[in-house]
CSV table of C-alpha atoms in Angstrom, one decimal:
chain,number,residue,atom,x,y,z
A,4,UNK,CA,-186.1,-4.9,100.3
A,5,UNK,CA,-187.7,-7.1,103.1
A,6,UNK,CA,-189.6,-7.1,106.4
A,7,UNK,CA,-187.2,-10.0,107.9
A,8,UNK,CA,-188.9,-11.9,110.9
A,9,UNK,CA,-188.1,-14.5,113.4
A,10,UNK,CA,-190.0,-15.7,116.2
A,11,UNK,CA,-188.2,-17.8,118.9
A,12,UNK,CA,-190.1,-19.3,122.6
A,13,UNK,CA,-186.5,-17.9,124.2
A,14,UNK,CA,-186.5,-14.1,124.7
A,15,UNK,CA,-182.4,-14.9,125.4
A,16,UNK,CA,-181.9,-16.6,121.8
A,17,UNK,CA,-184.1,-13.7,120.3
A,18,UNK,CA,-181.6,-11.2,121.9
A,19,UNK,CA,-178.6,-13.3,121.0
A,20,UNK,CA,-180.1,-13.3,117.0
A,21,UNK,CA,-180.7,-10.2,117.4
A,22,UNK,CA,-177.2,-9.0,118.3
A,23,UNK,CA,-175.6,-11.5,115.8
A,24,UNK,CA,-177.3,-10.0,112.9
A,25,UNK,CA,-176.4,-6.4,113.8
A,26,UNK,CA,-172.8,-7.7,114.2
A,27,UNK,CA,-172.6,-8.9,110.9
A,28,UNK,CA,-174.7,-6.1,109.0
A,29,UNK,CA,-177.5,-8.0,108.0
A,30,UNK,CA,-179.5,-5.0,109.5
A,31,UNK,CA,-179.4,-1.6,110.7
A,32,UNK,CA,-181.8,-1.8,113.5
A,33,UNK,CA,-184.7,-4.1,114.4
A,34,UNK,CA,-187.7,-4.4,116.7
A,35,UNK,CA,-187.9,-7.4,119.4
A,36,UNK,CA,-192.0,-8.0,120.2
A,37,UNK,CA,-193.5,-9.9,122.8
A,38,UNK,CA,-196.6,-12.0,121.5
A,39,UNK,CA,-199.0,-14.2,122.5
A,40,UNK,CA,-199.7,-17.1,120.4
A,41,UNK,CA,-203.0,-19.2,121.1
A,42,UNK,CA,-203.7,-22.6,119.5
A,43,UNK,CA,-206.4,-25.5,120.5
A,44,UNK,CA,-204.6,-28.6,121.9
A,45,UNK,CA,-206.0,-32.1,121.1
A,46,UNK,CA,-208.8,-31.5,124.0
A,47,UNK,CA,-210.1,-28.8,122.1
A,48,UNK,CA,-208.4,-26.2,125.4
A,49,UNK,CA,-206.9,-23.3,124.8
A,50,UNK,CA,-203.2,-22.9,124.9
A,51,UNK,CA,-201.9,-19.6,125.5
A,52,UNK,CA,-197.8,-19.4,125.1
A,53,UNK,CA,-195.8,-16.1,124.6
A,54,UNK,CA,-193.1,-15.9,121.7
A,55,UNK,CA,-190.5,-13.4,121.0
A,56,UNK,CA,-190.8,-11.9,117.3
A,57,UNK,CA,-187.4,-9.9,115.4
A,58,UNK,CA,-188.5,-7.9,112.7
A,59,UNK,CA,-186.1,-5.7,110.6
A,60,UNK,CA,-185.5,-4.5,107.0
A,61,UNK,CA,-182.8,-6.1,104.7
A,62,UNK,CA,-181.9,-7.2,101.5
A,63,UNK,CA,-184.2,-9.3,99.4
A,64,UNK,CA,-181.1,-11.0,98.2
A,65,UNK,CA,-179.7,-12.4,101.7
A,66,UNK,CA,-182.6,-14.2,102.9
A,67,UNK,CA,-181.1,-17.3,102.2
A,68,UNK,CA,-177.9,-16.4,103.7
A,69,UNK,CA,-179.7,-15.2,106.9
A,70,UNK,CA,-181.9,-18.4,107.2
A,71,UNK,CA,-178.6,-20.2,107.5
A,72,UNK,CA,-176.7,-17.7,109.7
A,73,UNK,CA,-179.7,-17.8,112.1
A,74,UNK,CA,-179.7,-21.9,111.8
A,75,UNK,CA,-176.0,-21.7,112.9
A,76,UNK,CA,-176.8,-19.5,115.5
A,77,UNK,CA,-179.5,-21.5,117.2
A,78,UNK,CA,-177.6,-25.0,116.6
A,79,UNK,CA,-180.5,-27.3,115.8
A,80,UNK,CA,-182.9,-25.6,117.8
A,81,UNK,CA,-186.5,-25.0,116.1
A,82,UNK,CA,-187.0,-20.8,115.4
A,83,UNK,CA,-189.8,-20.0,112.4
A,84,UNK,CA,-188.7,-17.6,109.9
A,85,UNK,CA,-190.6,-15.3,107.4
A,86,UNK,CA,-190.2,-12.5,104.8
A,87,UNK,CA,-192.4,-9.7,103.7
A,88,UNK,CA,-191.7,-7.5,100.7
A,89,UNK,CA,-191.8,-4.4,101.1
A,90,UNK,CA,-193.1,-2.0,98.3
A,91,UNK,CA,-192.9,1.4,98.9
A,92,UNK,CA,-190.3,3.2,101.0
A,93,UNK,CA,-189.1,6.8,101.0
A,94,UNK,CA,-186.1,7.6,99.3
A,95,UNK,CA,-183.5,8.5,101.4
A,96,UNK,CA,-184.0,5.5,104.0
A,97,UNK,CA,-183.7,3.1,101.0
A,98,UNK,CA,-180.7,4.8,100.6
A,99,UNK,CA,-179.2,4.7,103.5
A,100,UNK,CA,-180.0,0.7,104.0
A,101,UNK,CA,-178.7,0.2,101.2
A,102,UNK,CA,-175.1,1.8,101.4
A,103,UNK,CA,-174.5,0.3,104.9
A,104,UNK,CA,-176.2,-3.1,104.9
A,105,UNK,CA,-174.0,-6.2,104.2
């Protein structure tokens, strides 16, 4: 299993992922976040922007498959995408991901 995550500029594309995804079973259940995300310009300023992260469990397996679902999804546009394993989780909730995810 995985800690899937995608961060978009767009709350509305992160929503529209988001709902695609439960659609088609690639998770149960997911988390939207706002966060800031601060970077130095070429001056050397401070620029403060706010991005819109999913998070959610799946399949090891279907990362590939999601990458390229989300990339249809978003048609071009640029959204950054990132796994985390996960090592420990209790039994039954492994479980139940895995009998109803895709």
């Amino acid at each position: 299993m995985i800690t899937f995550h995608i961060i978009s500029s767009h709350e509305d594309e992160a929503k529209e992922i988001a709902r695609e995804i439960l659609v088609a079973k690639y998770a149960l259940h997911m988390q939207l976040d706002q966060e800031r995300k601060m970077i130095l310009n070429n001056n050397g300023e401070l620029m403060d922007t706010v991005n819109y992260k999913l998070s959610f469990i799946t399949k090891a397996l279907l990362y590939s498959e999601i990458e390229l679902f989300v990339k249809e999804i978003v048609k071009g546009k640029f959204v950054y995408m990132y796994s985390l394993p996960i090592s420990q989780m209790n039994v039954e909730h492994s479980a139940y991901l895995r009998e109803n995810l895709k």
